[in-house]
CSV table of C-alpha atoms and ligand atoms in Angstrom, one decimal:
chain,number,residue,atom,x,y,z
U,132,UNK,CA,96.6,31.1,8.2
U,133,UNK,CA,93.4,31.0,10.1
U,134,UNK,CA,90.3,30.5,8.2
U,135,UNK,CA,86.7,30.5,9.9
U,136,UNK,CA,83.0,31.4,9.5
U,137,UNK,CA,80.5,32.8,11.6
U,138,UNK,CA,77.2,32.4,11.4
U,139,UNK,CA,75.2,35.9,11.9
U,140,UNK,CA,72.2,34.3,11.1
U,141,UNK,CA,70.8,30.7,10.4
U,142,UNK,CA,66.8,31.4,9.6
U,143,UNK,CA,65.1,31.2,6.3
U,144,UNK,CA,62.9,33.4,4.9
U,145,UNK,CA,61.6,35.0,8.1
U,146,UNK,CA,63.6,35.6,11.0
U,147,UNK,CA,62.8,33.8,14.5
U,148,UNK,CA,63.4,34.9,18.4
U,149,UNK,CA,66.5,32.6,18.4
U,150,UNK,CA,67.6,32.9,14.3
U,151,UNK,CA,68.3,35.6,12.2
U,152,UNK,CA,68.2,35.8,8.4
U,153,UNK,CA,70.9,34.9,6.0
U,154,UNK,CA,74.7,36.1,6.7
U,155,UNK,CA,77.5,34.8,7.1
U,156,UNK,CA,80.9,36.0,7.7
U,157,UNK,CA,84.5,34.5,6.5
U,158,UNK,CA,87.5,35.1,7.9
U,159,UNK,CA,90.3,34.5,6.8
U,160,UNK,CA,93.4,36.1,7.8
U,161,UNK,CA,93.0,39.6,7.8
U,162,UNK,CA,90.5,39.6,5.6
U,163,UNK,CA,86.7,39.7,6.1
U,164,UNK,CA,84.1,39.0,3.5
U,165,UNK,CA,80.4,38.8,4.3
U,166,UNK,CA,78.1,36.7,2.4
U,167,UNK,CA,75.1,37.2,2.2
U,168,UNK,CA,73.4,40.3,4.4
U,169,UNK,CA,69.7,39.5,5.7
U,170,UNK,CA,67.3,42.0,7.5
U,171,UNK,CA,69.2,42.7,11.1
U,172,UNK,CA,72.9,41.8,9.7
U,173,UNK,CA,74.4,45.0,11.0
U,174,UNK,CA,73.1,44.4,14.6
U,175,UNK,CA,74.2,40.7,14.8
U,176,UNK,CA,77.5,41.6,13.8
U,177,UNK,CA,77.6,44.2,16.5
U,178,UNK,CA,76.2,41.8,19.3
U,179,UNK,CA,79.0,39.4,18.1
U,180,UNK,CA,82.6,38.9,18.9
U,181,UNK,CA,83.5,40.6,15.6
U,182,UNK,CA,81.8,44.1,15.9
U,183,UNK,CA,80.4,46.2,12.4
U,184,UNK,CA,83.5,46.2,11.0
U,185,UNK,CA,84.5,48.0,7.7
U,186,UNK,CA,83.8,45.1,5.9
U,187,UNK,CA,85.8,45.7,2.1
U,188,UNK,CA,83.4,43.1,0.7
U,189,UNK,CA,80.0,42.0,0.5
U,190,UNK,CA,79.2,38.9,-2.0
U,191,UNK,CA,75.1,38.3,-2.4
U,192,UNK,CA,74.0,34.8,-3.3
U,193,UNK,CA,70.8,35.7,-5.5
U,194,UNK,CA,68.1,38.6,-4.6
U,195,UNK,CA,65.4,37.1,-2.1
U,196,UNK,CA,64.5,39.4,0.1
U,197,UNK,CA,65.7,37.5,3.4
U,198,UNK,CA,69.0,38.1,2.0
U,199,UNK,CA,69.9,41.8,0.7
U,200,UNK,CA,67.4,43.8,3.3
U,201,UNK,CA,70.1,44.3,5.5
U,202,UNK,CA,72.5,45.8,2.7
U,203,UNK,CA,71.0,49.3,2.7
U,204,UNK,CA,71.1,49.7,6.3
U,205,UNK,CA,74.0,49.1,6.8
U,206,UNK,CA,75.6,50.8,4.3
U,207,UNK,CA,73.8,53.8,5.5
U,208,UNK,CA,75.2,53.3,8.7
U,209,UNK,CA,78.9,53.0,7.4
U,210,UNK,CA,78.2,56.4,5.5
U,211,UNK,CA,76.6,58.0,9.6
U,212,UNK,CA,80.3,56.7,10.4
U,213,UNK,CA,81.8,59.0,7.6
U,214,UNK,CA,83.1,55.7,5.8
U,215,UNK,CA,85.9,56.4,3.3
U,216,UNK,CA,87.5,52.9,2.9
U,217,UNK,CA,85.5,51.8,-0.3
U,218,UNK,CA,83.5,48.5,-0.4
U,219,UNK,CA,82.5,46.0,-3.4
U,220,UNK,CA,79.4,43.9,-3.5
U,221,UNK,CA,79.6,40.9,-5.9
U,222,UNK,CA,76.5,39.1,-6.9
U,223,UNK,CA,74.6,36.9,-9.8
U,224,UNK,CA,73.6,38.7,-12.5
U,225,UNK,CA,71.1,41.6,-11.5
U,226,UNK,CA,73.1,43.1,-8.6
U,227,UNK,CA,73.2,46.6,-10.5
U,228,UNK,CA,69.6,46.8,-11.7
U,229,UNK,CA,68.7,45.6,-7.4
U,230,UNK,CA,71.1,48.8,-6.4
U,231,UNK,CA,69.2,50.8,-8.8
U,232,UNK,CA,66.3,50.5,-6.4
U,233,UNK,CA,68.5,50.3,-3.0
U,234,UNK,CA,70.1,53.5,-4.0
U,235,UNK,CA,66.6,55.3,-3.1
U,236,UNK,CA,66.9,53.9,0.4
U,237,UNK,CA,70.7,54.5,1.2
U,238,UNK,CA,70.9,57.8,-0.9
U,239,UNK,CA,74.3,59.3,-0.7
U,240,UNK,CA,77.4,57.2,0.5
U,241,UNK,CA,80.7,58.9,2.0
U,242,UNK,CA,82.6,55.9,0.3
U,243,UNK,CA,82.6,54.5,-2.8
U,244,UNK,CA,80.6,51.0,-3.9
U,245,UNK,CA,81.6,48.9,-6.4
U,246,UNK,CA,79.1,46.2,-7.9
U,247,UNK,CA,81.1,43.1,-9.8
U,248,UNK,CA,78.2,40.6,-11.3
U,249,UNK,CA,79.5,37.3,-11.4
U,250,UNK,CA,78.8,35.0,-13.5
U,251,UNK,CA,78.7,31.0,-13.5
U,252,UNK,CA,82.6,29.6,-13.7
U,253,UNK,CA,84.0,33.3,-13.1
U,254,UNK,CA,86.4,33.7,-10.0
U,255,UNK,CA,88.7,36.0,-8.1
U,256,UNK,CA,92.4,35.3,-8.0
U,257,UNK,CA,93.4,36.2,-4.5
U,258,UNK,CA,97.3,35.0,-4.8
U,259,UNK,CA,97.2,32.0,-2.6
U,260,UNK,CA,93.5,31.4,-3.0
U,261,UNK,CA,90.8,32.0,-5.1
U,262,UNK,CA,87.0,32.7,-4.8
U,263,UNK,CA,84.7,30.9,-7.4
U,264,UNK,CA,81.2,31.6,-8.8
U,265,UNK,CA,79.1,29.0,-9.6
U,266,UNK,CA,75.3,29.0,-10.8
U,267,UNK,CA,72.6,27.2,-8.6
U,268,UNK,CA,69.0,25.5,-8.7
U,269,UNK,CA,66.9,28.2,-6.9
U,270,UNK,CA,64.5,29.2,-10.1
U,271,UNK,CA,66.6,32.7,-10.0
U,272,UNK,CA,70.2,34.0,-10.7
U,273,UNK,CA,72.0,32.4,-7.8
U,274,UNK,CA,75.3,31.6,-7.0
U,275,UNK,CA,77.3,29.5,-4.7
U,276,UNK,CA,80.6,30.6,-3.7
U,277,UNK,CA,83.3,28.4,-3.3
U,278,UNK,CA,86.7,29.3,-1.3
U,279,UNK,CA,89.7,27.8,-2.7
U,280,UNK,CA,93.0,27.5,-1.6
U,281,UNK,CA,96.3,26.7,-3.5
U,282,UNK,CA,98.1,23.6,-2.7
U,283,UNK,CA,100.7,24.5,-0.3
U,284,UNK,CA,104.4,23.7,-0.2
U,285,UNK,CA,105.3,20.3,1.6
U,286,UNK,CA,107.1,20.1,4.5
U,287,UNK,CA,111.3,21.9,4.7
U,288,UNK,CA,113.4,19.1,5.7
U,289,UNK,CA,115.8,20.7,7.3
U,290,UNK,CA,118.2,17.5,8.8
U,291,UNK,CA,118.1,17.0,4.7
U,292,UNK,CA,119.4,20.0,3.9
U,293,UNK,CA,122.0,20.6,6.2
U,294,UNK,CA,123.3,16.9,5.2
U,295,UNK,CA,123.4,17.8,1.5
U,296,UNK,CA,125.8,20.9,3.1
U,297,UNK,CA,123.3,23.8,2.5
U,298,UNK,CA,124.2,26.7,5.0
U,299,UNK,CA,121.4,27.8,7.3
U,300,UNK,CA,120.4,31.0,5.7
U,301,UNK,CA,118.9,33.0,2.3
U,302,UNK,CA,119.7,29.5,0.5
U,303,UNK,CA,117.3,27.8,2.9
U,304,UNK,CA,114.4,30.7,2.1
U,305,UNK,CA,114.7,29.8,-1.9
U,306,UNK,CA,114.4,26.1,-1.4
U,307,UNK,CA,111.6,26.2,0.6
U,308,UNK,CA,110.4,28.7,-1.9
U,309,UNK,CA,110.6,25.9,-4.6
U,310,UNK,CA,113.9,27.3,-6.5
U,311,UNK,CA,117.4,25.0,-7.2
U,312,UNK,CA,120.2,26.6,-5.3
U,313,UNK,CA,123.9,26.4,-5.8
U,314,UNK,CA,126.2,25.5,-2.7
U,315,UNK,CA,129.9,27.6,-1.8
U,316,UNK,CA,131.4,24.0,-2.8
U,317,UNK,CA,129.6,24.5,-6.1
U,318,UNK,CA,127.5,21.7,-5.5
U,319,UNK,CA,124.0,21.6,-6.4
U,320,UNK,CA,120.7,21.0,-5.0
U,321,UNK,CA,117.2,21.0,-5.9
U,322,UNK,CA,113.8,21.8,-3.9
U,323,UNK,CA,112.6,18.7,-4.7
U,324,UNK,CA,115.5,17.3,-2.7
U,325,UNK,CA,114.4,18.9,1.0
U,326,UNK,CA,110.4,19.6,0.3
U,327,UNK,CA,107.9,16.9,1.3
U,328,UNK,CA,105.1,16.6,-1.3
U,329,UNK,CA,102.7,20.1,-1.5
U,330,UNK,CA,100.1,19.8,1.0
U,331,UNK,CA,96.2,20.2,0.3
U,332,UNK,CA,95.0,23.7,1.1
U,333,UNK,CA,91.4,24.3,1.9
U,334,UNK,CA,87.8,24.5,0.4
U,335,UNK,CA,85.1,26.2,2.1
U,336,UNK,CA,81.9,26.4,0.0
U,337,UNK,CA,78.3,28.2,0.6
U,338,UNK,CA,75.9,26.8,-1.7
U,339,UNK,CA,72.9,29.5,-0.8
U,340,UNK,CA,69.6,28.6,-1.2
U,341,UNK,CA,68.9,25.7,-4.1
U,342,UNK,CA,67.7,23.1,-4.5
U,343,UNK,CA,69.9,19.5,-4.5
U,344,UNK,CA,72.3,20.9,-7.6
U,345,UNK,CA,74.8,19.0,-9.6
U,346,UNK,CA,76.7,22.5,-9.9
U,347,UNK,CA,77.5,22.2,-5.7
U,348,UNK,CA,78.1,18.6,-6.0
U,349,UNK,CA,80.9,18.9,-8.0
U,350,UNK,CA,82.6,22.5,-6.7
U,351,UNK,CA,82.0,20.5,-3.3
U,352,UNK,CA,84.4,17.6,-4.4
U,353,UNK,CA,86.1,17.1,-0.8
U,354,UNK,CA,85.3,20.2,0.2
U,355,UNK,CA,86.5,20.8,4.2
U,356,UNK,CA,83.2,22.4,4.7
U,357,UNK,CA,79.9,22.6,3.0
U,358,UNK,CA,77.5,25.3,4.0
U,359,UNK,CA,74.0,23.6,2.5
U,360,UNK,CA,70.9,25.3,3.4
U,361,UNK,CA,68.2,22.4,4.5
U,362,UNK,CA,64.6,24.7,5.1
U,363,UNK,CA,62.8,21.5,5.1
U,364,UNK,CA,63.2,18.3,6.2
U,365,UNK,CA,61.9,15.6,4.2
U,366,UNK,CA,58.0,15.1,5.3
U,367,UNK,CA,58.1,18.9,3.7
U,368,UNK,CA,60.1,17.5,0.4
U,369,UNK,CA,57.3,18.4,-2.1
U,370,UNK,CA,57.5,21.9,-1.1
U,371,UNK,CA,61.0,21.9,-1.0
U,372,UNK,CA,60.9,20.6,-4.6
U,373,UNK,CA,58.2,23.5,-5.7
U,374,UNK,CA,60.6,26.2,-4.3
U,375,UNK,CA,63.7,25.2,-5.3
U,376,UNK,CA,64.9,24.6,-2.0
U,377,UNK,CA,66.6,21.2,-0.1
U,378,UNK,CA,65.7,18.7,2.7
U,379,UNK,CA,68.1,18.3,5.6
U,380,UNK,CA,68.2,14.5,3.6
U,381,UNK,CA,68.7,16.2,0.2
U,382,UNK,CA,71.7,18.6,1.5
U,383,UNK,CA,73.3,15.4,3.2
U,384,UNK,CA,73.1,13.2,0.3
U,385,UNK,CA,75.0,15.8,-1.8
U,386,UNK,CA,77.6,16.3,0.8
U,387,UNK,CA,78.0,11.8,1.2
U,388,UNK,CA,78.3,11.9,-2.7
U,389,UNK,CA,80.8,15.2,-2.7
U,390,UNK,CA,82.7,13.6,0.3
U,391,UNK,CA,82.9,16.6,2.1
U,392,UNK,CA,83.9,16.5,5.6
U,393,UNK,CA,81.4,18.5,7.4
U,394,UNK,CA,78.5,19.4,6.4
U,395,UNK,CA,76.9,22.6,7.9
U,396,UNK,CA,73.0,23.2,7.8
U,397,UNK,CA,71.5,26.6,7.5
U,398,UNK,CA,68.7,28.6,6.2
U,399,UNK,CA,66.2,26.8,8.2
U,400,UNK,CA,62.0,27.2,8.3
U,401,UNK,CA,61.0,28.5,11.1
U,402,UNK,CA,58.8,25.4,11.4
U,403,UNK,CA,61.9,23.8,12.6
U,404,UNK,CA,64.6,24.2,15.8
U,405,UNK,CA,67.1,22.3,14.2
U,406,UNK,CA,67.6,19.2,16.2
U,407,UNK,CA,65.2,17.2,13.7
U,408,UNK,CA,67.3,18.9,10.8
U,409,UNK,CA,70.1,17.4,12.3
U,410,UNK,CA,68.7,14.0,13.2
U,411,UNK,CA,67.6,13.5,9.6
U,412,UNK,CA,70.7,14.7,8.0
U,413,UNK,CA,73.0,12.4,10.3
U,414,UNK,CA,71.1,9.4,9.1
U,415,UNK,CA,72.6,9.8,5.9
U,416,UNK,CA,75.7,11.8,6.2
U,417,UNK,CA,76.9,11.9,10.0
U,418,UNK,CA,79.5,14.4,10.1
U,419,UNK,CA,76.2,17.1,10.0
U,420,UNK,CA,76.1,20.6,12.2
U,421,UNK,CA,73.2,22.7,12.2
U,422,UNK,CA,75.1,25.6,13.1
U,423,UNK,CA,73.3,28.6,15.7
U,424,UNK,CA,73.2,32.3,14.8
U,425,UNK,CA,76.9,33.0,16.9
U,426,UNK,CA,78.4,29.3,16.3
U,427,UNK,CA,81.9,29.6,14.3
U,428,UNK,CA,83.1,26.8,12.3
U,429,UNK,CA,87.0,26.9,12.7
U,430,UNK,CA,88.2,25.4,9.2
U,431,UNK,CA,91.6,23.9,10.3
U,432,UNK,CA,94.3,22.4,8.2
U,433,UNK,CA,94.1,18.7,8.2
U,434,UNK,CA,96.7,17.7,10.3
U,435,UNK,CA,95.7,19.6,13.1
U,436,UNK,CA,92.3,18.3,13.1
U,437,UNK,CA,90.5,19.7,10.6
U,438,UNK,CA,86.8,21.5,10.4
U,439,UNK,CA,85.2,22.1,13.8
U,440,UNK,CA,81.8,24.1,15.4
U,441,UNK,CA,82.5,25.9,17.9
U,442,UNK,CA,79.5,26.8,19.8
U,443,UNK,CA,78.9,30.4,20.9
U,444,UNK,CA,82.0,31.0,19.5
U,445,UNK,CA,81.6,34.6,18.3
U,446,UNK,CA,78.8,35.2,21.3
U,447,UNK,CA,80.4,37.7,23.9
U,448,UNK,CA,80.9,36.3,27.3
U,449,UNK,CA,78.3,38.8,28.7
U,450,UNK,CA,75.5,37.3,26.6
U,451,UNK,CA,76.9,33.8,27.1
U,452,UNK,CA,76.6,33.9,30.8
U,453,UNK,CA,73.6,37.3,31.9
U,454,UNK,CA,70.8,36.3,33.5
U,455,UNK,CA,68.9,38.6,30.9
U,456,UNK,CA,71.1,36.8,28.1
U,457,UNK,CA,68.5,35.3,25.4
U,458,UNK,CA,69.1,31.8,27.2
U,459,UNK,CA,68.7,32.7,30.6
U,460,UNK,CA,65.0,32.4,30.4
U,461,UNK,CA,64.0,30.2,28.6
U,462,UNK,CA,63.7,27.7,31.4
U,463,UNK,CA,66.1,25.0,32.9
U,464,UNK,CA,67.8,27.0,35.8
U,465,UNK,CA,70.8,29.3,35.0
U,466,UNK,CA,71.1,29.0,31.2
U,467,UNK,CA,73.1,26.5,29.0
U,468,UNK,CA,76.3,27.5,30.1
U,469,UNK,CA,75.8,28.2,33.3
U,470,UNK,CA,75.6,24.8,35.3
U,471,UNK,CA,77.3,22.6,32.7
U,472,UNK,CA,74.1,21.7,30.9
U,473,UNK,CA,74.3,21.0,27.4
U,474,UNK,CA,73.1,24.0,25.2
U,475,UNK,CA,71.8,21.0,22.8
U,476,UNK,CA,70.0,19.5,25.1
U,477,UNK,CA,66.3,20.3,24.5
U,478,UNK,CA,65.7,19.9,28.1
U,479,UNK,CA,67.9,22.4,29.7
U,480,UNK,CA,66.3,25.5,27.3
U,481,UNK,CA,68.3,27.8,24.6
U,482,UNK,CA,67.4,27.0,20.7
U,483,UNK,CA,67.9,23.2,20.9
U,484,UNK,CA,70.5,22.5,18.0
U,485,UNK,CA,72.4,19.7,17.0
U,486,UNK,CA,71.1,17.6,19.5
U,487,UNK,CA,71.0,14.5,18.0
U,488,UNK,CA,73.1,11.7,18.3
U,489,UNK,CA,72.8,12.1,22.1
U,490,UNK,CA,75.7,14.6,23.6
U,491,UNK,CA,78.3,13.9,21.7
U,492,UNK,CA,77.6,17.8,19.6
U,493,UNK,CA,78.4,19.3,22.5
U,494,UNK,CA,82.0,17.9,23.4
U,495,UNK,CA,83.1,20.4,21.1
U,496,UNK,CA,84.3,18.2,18.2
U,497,UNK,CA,83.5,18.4,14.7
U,498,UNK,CA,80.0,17.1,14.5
F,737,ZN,ZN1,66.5,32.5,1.4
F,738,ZN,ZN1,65.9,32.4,-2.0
């Protein structure tokens, strides 16, 4: 099962030339849930790989501006499209009193919208997964939203099996499904007898904006990834503190303490690029990403390699690679990806991400 997020957009509170405001998409399977939709959502979705899908679901962290704007418009848009597949936005407390405004701006919808507040500790059973709310430090209702996935059954042994005389077949299906099955000879033989141990499934969880928050250390207990916003870094930490929001240091000394195994940095001031977010994070928790509007973080299964960034991932070639592309002329010959330069590199031009330690971000590992 394939599980991934893009990042739509990376900037807080006002968007940049290179960042746009807060959304991010998860993917997982076939299904797609947006959190969060900032000012300009709609469009970075349809410069993407992904395109303005029908998205089912919308979740909302808490209602600052820089990330709602974008809801009306493109529900608007969905309803130019003569929508009919219906769509749910979850949020903190508040969500239906904020549509009571937003309803002036979208007027009437081809499809219907149905708003779910969710509280602190309440979560969506999704069969093999579920999706939890939990309450933040941001001064506001605000939510983090953790992805959770059930332990999955270990390993089918199947040399086990076929020595304990099980015929290939249905009675292989209800082992591996966990049940005790009888043999032709009469014989018995439980699942416990040909299944390995059950097998971790995955966390994913997107903290919002807050500030350092003992509610996201522990839903973030081993997380695979933890999606911390950092506007600051730490020479700004008394306004951080006043706003309710982290340093790059705060969000990495949550994710040491949570032992999560990669930390992704978001939400950033536009006072910063993101390689000094990085640096200061990495001090303190190494396995840090400060992920670019169009980077994917590929969340695999442990043993095959677990979490990754993959850079540009959900960019489309022709962006990647035109001379007119957003890199292209920002200095340093042909662009990041043209000439082999590394897009982190400072030097060769692009938004300089994830520079720091030296170029070991860009081999494509999971920094
Ligand atoms: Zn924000
Ligand atoms: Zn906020």
């Amino acid at each position: 099962m394939d599980l991934d997020l893009v990042f739509l957009g990376t900037s807080g509170s006002v968007p940049t030339a290179r960042r746009g405001l807060a959304g991010t998409l998860v993917r997982r399977g076939g299904e797609r849930m947006l959190l969060d939709c900032g000012e300009g959502t709609q469009r970075q979705l349809l410069r993407s790989t992904v395109g303005l899908v029908e998205l089912p679901e919308v979740f909302l962290t808490h209602y600052h501006a820089d990330h709602y704007l974008g809801l009306p418009g493109m529900l608007k848009t969905f309803a130019l499209r003569g929508r009919e597949v219906p769509l749910t936005v979850y949020g903190p407390p508040g969500l239906k009193e904020l549509f009571g405004g937003l309803r002036r701006i979208f007027g009437k919808l081809t499809y219907p919208v149905e708003l779910v507040e969710l509280r602190d500790g309440d979560s969506l059973d999704r069969g093999d997964y579920r999706i939890l709310a939990v309450k933040v430090a941001h001064g506001v209702p605000a939510n983090a939203y953790a992805f959770v996935e059930l332990p999955r059954p270990g390993r089918f042994d199947v040399e086990t099996a076929r020595a304990l005389g099980v015929p290939e077949g249905p009675l292989f299906g209800r082992l591996q499904a966990g049940e005790a099955v009888e043999l032709p000879d009469g014989g018995k033989v439980g699942s416990e007898q040909v299944l390995g141990p059950a097998r971790p499934g995955r966390k994913v969880v997107l903290a919002g904006d807050t500030a350092p928050s003992a509610s996201v250390l522990e839903v973030a207990q081993a997380a695979d990834v933890l999606v911390h916003e950092a506007t600051f870094a730490e020479e700004e930490r008394t306004r951080a503190d006043e706003t309710l929001h982290s340093t790059a240091a705060g969000a990495a000394a949550l994710a040491k303490a949570a032992e999560v195994r990669l930390l992704a940095l978001t939400h950033l001031s536009n006072r910063y690029f993101g390689p000094e977010i990085a640096r200061e994070a990495r001090e303190i928790f190494p396995e840090t990403v400060v992920p670019r509007d169009f980077d994917i973080i590929d969340v695999r299964f442990q043993e095959r390699g677990g979490p990754r960034l993959v850079k540009a991932g959900a960019r489309p070639a022709r962006e990647e690679a035109g001379p007119d592309g957003e890199h292209g002329a920002a200095g340093g010959g042909g662009g990041p990806h043209g000439g082999g330069g590394d897009p982190d590199d400072p030097g060769v031009g692009g938004d300089p991400v994830g520079a720091s330690p030296g170029r070991r971000a860009a081999s494509g590992g999971t920094r």
